[in-house]
Amino acid sequence: MSVDMIRVAIVDDQLLVRHGFKYIINAQPDMEVVGEASNGHEAVTLADFACPHVLLMDVQMPEYSGIEATRDIMAAWPNCKIIILTTFDTEEYVFQGIRSGAIGYLLKDTAPEELIEAIRAAFRGEAIFRTAIASKAMARMVSSARANMADSGLSNSMGESFTEREHEVLQQMAYGLRNEEIAAKLYIGESTVKTHVHHILQKLGVDDRTQAVVFAIRNRIVQ
């Protein structure tokens, strides 16, 4: 087994769904399925045994939900990248998934090529929230953070408040936009965007863009 292979685990209570994803994933030259589970309890054991880089997690499963399993897995193995994969495009699942530590949220009817690219993006540490509801939910969370910090005087872990422009950049980061896209959206230079992103990461004390977006939720900057 090559060390360059992306190790993927699949958690879903439907055998046909697991087999379908497994076939698509194993057909890729840079990834392989290292395990499967049919419920949340099995998912936690699987993560411990198989040590996947990326785990595709169903939400509604018997005995133990995917949200609960995601929370437990991330507590024990924070480097595992979990993508919530479900038929339900609801804000509540998005909220719960992010708070539990998931890095992405996709629907099961996602095109195979988009699923594969999402796995690669998750492996790189990029957030994948590309459904219409997910994008709105992420924007709402970041906007709420901005309002809460302004109303209550909350500051981040380094005791510094975000500027108005930094909040705008952070919101576009939540949409998954790249620096050049943020620059075009906000009518500012790409170098300016890079500076704002750098300041955001510094103020939050995180290493990358994904952590910056998720930080606001996990650390109760948003309610």
PDB file of C-alpha atoms in Angstrom:
ATOM      1  CA  MET A   1       0.000   0.000   0.000  1.00  0.00           C
ATOM      2  CA  SER A   2       1.404   3.359  -1.040  1.00  0.00           C
ATOM      3  CA  VAL A   3       1.858   6.006   1.642  1.00  0.00           C
ATOM      4  CA  ASP A   4       0.466   8.487  -0.868  1.00  0.00           C
ATOM      5  CA  MET A   5      -2.922   6.766  -1.008  1.00  0.00           C
ATOM      6  CA  ILE A   6      -5.871   8.538   0.626  1.00  0.00           C
ATOM      7  CA  ARG A   7      -7.409   6.123   3.106  1.00  0.00           C
ATOM      8  CA  VAL A   8     -11.212   6.396   2.985  1.00  0.00           C
ATOM      9  CA  ALA A   9     -13.819   4.814   5.274  1.00  0.00           C
ATOM     10  CA  ILE A  10     -17.544   4.615   4.503  1.00  0.00           C
ATOM     11  CA  VAL A  11     -20.302   4.668   7.129  1.00  0.00           C
ATOM     12  CA  ASP A  12     -23.853   4.044   5.928  1.00  0.00           C
ATOM     13  CA  ASP A  13     -26.613   1.681   7.030  1.00  0.00           C
ATOM     14  CA  GLN A  14     -27.422   0.739   3.429  1.00  0.00           C
ATOM     15  CA  LEU A  15     -25.199  -1.970   1.967  1.00  0.00           C
ATOM     16  CA  LEU A  16     -25.843  -0.949  -1.645  1.00  0.00           C
ATOM     17  CA  VAL A  17     -24.877   2.644  -0.888  1.00  0.00           C
ATOM     18  CA  ARG A  18     -21.610   1.533   0.686  1.00  0.00           C
ATOM     19  CA  HIS A  19     -20.803  -0.760  -2.226  1.00  0.00           C
ATOM     20  CA  GLY A  20     -21.562   1.993  -4.730  1.00  0.00           C
ATOM     21  CA  PHE A  21     -19.252   4.478  -3.038  1.00  0.00           C
ATOM     22  CA  LYS A  22     -16.596   1.812  -2.581  1.00  0.00           C
ATOM     23  CA  TYR A  23     -16.608   1.009  -6.291  1.00  0.00           C
ATOM     24  CA  ILE A  24     -16.211   4.685  -7.237  1.00  0.00           C
ATOM     25  CA  ILE A  25     -13.476   5.364  -4.689  1.00  0.00           C
ATOM     26  CA  ASN A  26     -11.411   2.250  -5.351  1.00  0.00           C
ATOM     27  CA  ALA A  27     -11.393   3.101  -9.061  1.00  0.00           C
ATOM     28  CA  GLN A  28      -9.256   6.164  -8.281  1.00  0.00           C
ATOM     29  CA  PRO A  29      -5.470   5.865  -8.515  1.00  0.00           C
ATOM     30  CA  ASP A  30      -4.844   7.899  -5.352  1.00  0.00           C
ATOM     31  CA  MET A  31      -7.355   6.486  -2.873  1.00  0.00           C
ATOM     32  CA  GLU A  32      -8.688   3.268  -1.415  1.00  0.00           C
ATOM     33  CA  VAL A  33     -11.487   2.185   0.911  1.00  0.00           C
ATOM     34  CA  VAL A  34      -9.989   0.827   4.130  1.00  0.00           C
ATOM     35  CA  GLY A  35     -13.195  -0.042   5.945  1.00  0.00           C
ATOM     36  CA  GLU A  36     -16.981   0.128   6.169  1.00  0.00           C
ATOM     37  CA  ALA A  37     -19.507   0.485   8.986  1.00  0.00           C
ATOM     38  CA  SER A  38     -23.295   0.352   9.151  1.00  0.00           C
ATOM     39  CA  ASN A  39     -23.965   2.465  12.258  1.00  0.00           C
ATOM     40  CA  GLY A  40     -22.405   5.049  14.530  1.00  0.00           C
ATOM     41  CA  HIS A  41     -21.010   2.631  17.069  1.00  0.00           C
ATOM     42  CA  GLU A  42     -19.262   0.658  14.332  1.00  0.00           C
ATOM     43  CA  ALA A  43     -17.969   3.932  12.887  1.00  0.00           C
ATOM     44  CA  VAL A  44     -16.114   4.800  16.103  1.00  0.00           C
ATOM     45  CA  THR A  45     -14.515   1.352  16.199  1.00  0.00           C
ATOM     46  CA  LEU A  46     -13.692   1.584  12.491  1.00  0.00           C
ATOM     47  CA  ALA A  47     -11.922   4.919  12.922  1.00  0.00           C
ATOM     48  CA  ASP A  48      -9.789   3.413  15.669  1.00  0.00           C
ATOM     49  CA  PHE A  49      -8.966   0.263  13.700  1.00  0.00           C
ATOM     50  CA  ALA A  50      -8.557   1.578  10.135  1.00  0.00           C
ATOM     51  CA  CYS A  51      -7.204   5.110  10.815  1.00  0.00           C
ATOM     52  CA  PRO A  52      -8.801   6.648   7.689  1.00  0.00           C
ATOM     53  CA  HIS A  53      -7.707  10.021   6.365  1.00  0.00           C
ATOM     54  CA  VAL A  54     -11.265  10.779   5.204  1.00  0.00           C
ATOM     55  CA  LEU A  55     -14.502   9.276   6.512  1.00  0.00           C
ATOM     56  CA  LEU A  56     -17.849   9.520   4.694  1.00  0.00           C
ATOM     57  CA  MET A  57     -20.539   9.619   7.383  1.00  0.00           C
ATOM     58  CA  ASP A  58     -24.269   9.056   6.964  1.00  0.00           C
ATOM     59  CA  VAL A  59     -26.508  10.980   9.371  1.00  0.00           C
ATOM     60  CA  GLN A  60     -29.552   8.839  10.124  1.00  0.00           C
ATOM     61  CA  MET A  61     -28.528   5.353  11.190  1.00  0.00           C
ATOM     62  CA  PRO A  62     -29.826   2.862  13.756  1.00  0.00           C
ATOM     63  CA  GLU A  63     -28.432   2.711  17.290  1.00  0.00           C
ATOM     64  CA  TYR A  64     -26.152   5.732  17.041  1.00  0.00           C
ATOM     65  CA  SER A  65     -26.418   8.679  14.660  1.00  0.00           C
ATOM     66  CA  GLY A  66     -23.696   9.948  12.366  1.00  0.00           C
ATOM     67  CA  ILE A  67     -23.633  13.252  14.249  1.00  0.00           C
ATOM     68  CA  GLU A  68     -22.958  11.487  17.547  1.00  0.00           C
ATOM     69  CA  ALA A  69     -20.315   9.286  15.949  1.00  0.00           C
ATOM     70  CA  THR A  70     -18.653  12.323  14.354  1.00  0.00           C
ATOM     71  CA  ARG A  71     -18.390  14.034  17.735  1.00  0.00           C
ATOM     72  CA  ASP A  72     -16.818  10.957  19.342  1.00  0.00           C
ATOM     73  CA  ILE A  73     -14.405  10.324  16.475  1.00  0.00           C
ATOM     74  CA  MET A  74     -13.214  13.924  16.353  1.00  0.00           C
ATOM     75  CA  ALA A  75     -12.654  13.921  20.119  1.00  0.00           C
ATOM     76  CA  ALA A  76     -10.376  10.905  19.838  1.00  0.00           C
ATOM     77  CA  TRP A  77      -8.885  11.376  16.358  1.00  0.00           C
ATOM     78  CA  PRO A  78      -8.975  15.119  15.518  1.00  0.00           C
ATOM     79  CA  ASN A  79      -6.921  14.639  12.345  1.00  0.00           C
ATOM     80  CA  CYS A  80      -9.618  12.502  10.717  1.00  0.00           C
ATOM     81  CA  LYS A  81     -11.538  14.449   8.058  1.00  0.00           C
ATOM     82  CA  ILE A  82     -15.246  13.642   8.202  1.00  0.00           C
ATOM     83  CA  ILE A  83     -17.662  14.467   5.391  1.00  0.00           C
ATOM     84  CA  ILE A  84     -21.337  14.258   6.276  1.00  0.00           C
ATOM     85  CA  LEU A  85     -23.020  12.521   3.333  1.00  0.00           C
ATOM     86  CA  THR A  86     -26.806  12.434   3.470  1.00  0.00           C
ATOM     87  CA  THR A  87     -30.066  12.748   1.543  1.00  0.00           C
ATOM     88  CA  PHE A  88     -31.226  15.579   3.812  1.00  0.00           C
ATOM     89  CA  ASP A  89     -30.209  19.150   2.924  1.00  0.00           C
ATOM     90  CA  THR A  90     -31.260  20.801   6.177  1.00  0.00           C
ATOM     91  CA  GLU A  91     -29.689  23.593   8.185  1.00  0.00           C
ATOM     92  CA  GLU A  92     -30.005  21.614  11.418  1.00  0.00           C
ATOM     93  CA  TYR A  93     -27.845  18.802  10.079  1.00  0.00           C
ATOM     94  CA  VAL A  94     -25.315  21.327   8.808  1.00  0.00           C
ATOM     95  CA  PHE A  95     -25.179  23.031  12.221  1.00  0.00           C
ATOM     96  CA  GLN A  96     -24.873  19.753  14.097  1.00  0.00           C
ATOM     97  CA  GLY A  97     -22.300  18.381  11.675  1.00  0.00           C
ATOM     98  CA  ILE A  98     -20.019  21.405  11.939  1.00  0.00           C
ATOM     99  CA  ARG A  99     -20.332  21.600  15.711  1.00  0.00           C
ATOM    100  CA  SER A 100     -19.432  17.915  15.884  1.00  0.00           C
ATOM    101  CA  GLY A 101     -16.290  18.556  13.846  1.00  0.00           C
ATOM    102  CA  ALA A 102     -17.196  17.558  10.277  1.00  0.00           C
ATOM    103  CA  ILE A 103     -15.169  19.247   7.560  1.00  0.00           C
ATOM    104  CA  GLY A 104     -17.787  18.851   4.841  1.00  0.00           C
ATOM    105  CA  TYR A 105     -21.428  18.274   3.980  1.00  0.00           C
ATOM    106  CA  LEU A 106     -22.570  16.681   0.718  1.00  0.00           C
ATOM    107  CA  LEU A 107     -25.753  15.085  -0.592  1.00  0.00           C
ATOM    108  CA  LYS A 108     -25.840  11.444  -1.656  1.00  0.00           C
ATOM    109  CA  ASP A 109     -26.947  12.396  -5.160  1.00  0.00           C
ATOM    110  CA  THR A 110     -23.693  14.320  -5.657  1.00  0.00           C
ATOM    111  CA  ALA A 111     -22.038  13.465  -8.976  1.00  0.00           C
ATOM    112  CA  PRO A 112     -19.263  10.843  -8.621  1.00  0.00           C
ATOM    113  CA  GLU A 113     -16.592  13.242  -9.870  1.00  0.00           C
ATOM    114  CA  GLU A 114     -17.675  15.863  -7.310  1.00  0.00           C
ATOM    115  CA  LEU A 115     -17.568  13.278  -4.521  1.00  0.00           C
ATOM    116  CA  ILE A 116     -14.044  12.266  -5.497  1.00  0.00           C
ATOM    117  CA  GLU A 117     -12.866  15.875  -5.610  1.00  0.00           C
ATOM    118  CA  ALA A 118     -14.516  16.502  -2.228  1.00  0.00           C
ATOM    119  CA  ILE A 119     -12.548  13.613  -0.719  1.00  0.00           C
ATOM    120  CA  ARG A 120      -9.324  15.038  -2.118  1.00  0.00           C
ATOM    121  CA  ALA A 121     -10.230  18.516  -0.835  1.00  0.00           C
ATOM    122  CA  ALA A 122     -11.022  17.162   2.629  1.00  0.00           C
ATOM    123  CA  PHE A 123      -7.710  15.316   2.649  1.00  0.00           C
ATOM    124  CA  ARG A 124      -6.013  18.667   1.952  1.00  0.00           C
ATOM    125  CA  GLY A 125      -7.892  20.180   4.899  1.00  0.00           C
ATOM    126  CA  GLU A 126     -10.366  22.226   2.859  1.00  0.00           C
ATOM    127  CA  ALA A 127     -13.973  22.711   3.943  1.00  0.00           C
ATOM    128  CA  ILE A 128     -16.663  21.284   1.644  1.00  0.00           C
ATOM    129  CA  PHE A 129     -20.090  22.822   2.248  1.00  0.00           C
ATOM    130  CA  ARG A 130     -21.432  23.103  -1.286  1.00  0.00           C
ATOM    131  CA  THR A 131     -25.182  22.535  -1.041  1.00  0.00           C
ATOM    132  CA  ALA A 132     -27.491  25.546  -1.155  1.00  0.00           C
ATOM    133  CA  ILE A 133     -28.610  25.079   2.449  1.00  0.00           C
ATOM    134  CA  ALA A 134     -25.070  24.507   3.673  1.00  0.00           C
ATOM    135  CA  SER A 135     -23.818  27.723   2.122  1.00  0.00           C
ATOM    136  CA  LYS A 136     -26.666  29.688   3.671  1.00  0.00           C
ATOM    137  CA  ALA A 137     -26.098  28.051   7.031  1.00  0.00           C
ATOM    138  CA  MET A 138     -22.384  28.843   7.016  1.00  0.00           C
ATOM    139  CA  ALA A 139     -23.046  32.448   6.021  1.00  0.00           C
ATOM    140  CA  ARG A 140     -25.631  32.776   8.766  1.00  0.00           C
ATOM    141  CA  MET A 141     -23.238  31.351  11.360  1.00  0.00           C
ATOM    142  CA  VAL A 142     -20.488  33.783  10.425  1.00  0.00           C
ATOM    143  CA  SER A 143     -22.936  36.693  10.339  1.00  0.00           C
ATOM    144  CA  SER A 144     -24.226  35.670  13.760  1.00  0.00           C
ATOM    145  CA  ALA A 145     -20.679  35.602  15.076  1.00  0.00           C
ATOM    146  CA  ARG A 146     -20.188  39.122  13.854  1.00  0.00           C
ATOM    147  CA  ALA A 147     -23.390  40.351  15.521  1.00  0.00           C
ATOM    148  CA  ASN A 148     -22.726  38.505  18.766  1.00  0.00           C
ATOM    149  CA  MET A 149     -19.213  39.881  19.065  1.00  0.00           C
ATOM    150  CA  ALA A 150     -20.446  43.404  18.381  1.00  0.00           C
ATOM    151  CA  ASP A 151     -23.384  43.192  20.820  1.00  0.00           C
ATOM    152  CA  SER A 152     -21.710  41.409  23.692  1.00  0.00           C
ATOM    153  CA  GLY A 153     -18.147  42.652  23.324  1.00  0.00           C
ATOM    154  CA  LEU A 154     -16.814  39.135  22.788  1.00  0.00           C
ATOM    155  CA  SER A 155     -13.319  38.841  21.432  1.00  0.00           C
ATOM    156  CA  ASN A 156     -11.317  35.954  20.098  1.00  0.00           C
ATOM    157  CA  SER A 157      -8.757  33.840  21.925  1.00  0.00           C
ATOM    158  CA  MET A 158      -6.026  36.447  21.506  1.00  0.00           C
ATOM    159  CA  GLY A 159      -8.150  39.283  22.843  1.00  0.00           C
ATOM    160  CA  GLU A 160      -8.436  41.077  19.504  1.00  0.00           C
ATOM    161  CA  SER A 161     -11.677  41.904  17.707  1.00  0.00           C
ATOM    162  CA  PHE A 162     -12.187  41.458  13.994  1.00  0.00           C
ATOM    163  CA  THR A 163     -12.472  44.506  11.775  1.00  0.00           C
ATOM    164  CA  GLU A 164     -15.480  45.002   9.532  1.00  0.00           C
ATOM    165  CA  ARG A 165     -13.504  43.915   6.477  1.00  0.00           C
ATOM    166  CA  GLU A 166     -12.101  40.860   8.220  1.00  0.00           C
ATOM    167  CA  HIS A 167     -15.646  39.721   8.983  1.00  0.00           C
ATOM    168  CA  GLU A 168     -16.542  40.139   5.318  1.00  0.00           C
ATOM    169  CA  VAL A 169     -13.521  38.111   4.251  1.00  0.00           C
ATOM    170  CA  LEU A 170     -14.308  35.418   6.812  1.00  0.00           C
ATOM    171  CA  GLN A 171     -17.852  35.166   5.514  1.00  0.00           C
ATOM    172  CA  GLN A 172     -16.598  34.634   1.958  1.00  0.00           C
ATOM    173  CA  MET A 173     -14.140  32.037   3.274  1.00  0.00           C
ATOM    174  CA  ALA A 174     -17.140  30.232   4.734  1.00  0.00           C
ATOM    175  CA  TYR A 175     -18.603  30.071   1.242  1.00  0.00           C
ATOM    176  CA  GLY A 176     -15.430  28.264   0.156  1.00  0.00           C
ATOM    177  CA  LEU A 177     -14.200  31.070  -2.091  1.00  0.00           C
ATOM    178  CA  ARG A 178     -10.527  31.335  -3.016  1.00  0.00           C
ATOM    179  CA  ASN A 179      -8.555  34.542  -2.464  1.00  0.00           C
ATOM    180  CA  GLU A 180      -8.958  35.744  -6.029  1.00  0.00           C
ATOM    181  CA  GLU A 181     -12.715  35.119  -5.864  1.00  0.00           C
ATOM    182  CA  ILE A 182     -12.992  36.989  -2.567  1.00  0.00           C
ATOM    183  CA  ALA A 183     -11.064  39.882  -4.079  1.00  0.00           C
ATOM    184  CA  ALA A 184     -13.484  40.076  -7.003  1.00  0.00           C
ATOM    185  CA  LYS A 185     -16.507  39.761  -4.717  1.00  0.00           C
ATOM    186  CA  LEU A 186     -15.407  42.524  -2.345  1.00  0.00           C
ATOM    187  CA  TYR A 187     -13.743  44.712  -5.006  1.00  0.00           C
ATOM    188  CA  ILE A 188     -10.356  44.663  -3.298  1.00  0.00           C
ATOM    189  CA  GLY A 189      -6.921  43.442  -4.345  1.00  0.00           C
ATOM    190  CA  GLU A 190      -5.933  39.812  -3.917  1.00  0.00           C
ATOM    191  CA  SER A 191      -2.908  40.875  -1.875  1.00  0.00           C
ATOM    192  CA  THR A 192      -5.281  42.713   0.465  1.00  0.00           C
ATOM    193  CA  VAL A 193      -7.353  39.558   0.864  1.00  0.00           C
ATOM    194  CA  LYS A 194      -4.216  37.581   1.718  1.00  0.00           C
ATOM    195  CA  THR A 195      -3.381  40.141   4.381  1.00  0.00           C
ATOM    196  CA  HIS A 196      -6.861  39.913   5.901  1.00  0.00           C
ATOM    197  CA  VAL A 197      -6.753  36.106   5.875  1.00  0.00           C
ATOM    198  CA  HIS A 198      -3.354  36.211   7.568  1.00  0.00           C
ATOM    199  CA  HIS A 199      -4.701  38.527  10.270  1.00  0.00           C
ATOM    200  CA  ILE A 200      -7.773  36.327  10.794  1.00  0.00           C
ATOM    201  CA  LEU A 201      -5.654  33.218  11.280  1.00  0.00           C
ATOM    202  CA  GLN A 202      -3.327  35.084  13.635  1.00  0.00           C
ATOM    203  CA  LYS A 203      -6.148  36.484  15.729  1.00  0.00           C
ATOM    204  CA  LEU A 204      -7.852  33.103  16.025  1.00  0.00           C
ATOM    205  CA  GLY A 205      -4.617  31.245  16.626  1.00  0.00           C
ATOM    206  CA  VAL A 206      -5.378  28.647  13.931  1.00  0.00           C
ATOM    207  CA  ASP A 207      -3.330  27.228  11.082  1.00  0.00           C
ATOM    208  CA  ASP A 208      -5.661  27.251   8.074  1.00  0.00           C
ATOM    209  CA  ARG A 209      -8.846  28.615   6.543  1.00  0.00           C
ATOM    210  CA  THR A 210     -10.998  25.651   7.510  1.00  0.00           C
ATOM    211  CA  GLN A 211     -10.078  25.971  11.151  1.00  0.00           C
ATOM    212  CA  ALA A 212     -10.826  29.691  11.029  1.00  0.00           C
ATOM    213  CA  VAL A 213     -14.405  29.136   9.840  1.00  0.00           C
ATOM    214  CA  VAL A 214     -15.123  26.228  12.167  1.00  0.00           C
ATOM    215  CA  PHE A 215     -13.470  27.961  15.139  1.00  0.00           C
ATOM    216  CA  ALA A 216     -16.273  30.521  15.353  1.00  0.00           C
ATOM    217  CA  ILE A 217     -18.811  27.741  15.830  1.00  0.00           C
ATOM    218  CA  ARG A 218     -16.925  25.322  18.044  1.00  0.00           C
ATOM    219  CA  ASN A 219     -15.754  28.035  20.457  1.00  0.00           C
ATOM    220  CA  ARG A 220     -19.249  29.480  20.948  1.00  0.00           C
ATOM    221  CA  ILE A 221     -18.569  32.749  19.186  1.00  0.00           C
ATOM    222  CA  VAL A 222     -21.854  31.825  17.531  1.00  0.00           C
ATOM    223  CA  GLN A 223     -24.775  30.343  19.416  1.00  0.00           C
TER     224      GLN A 223
END
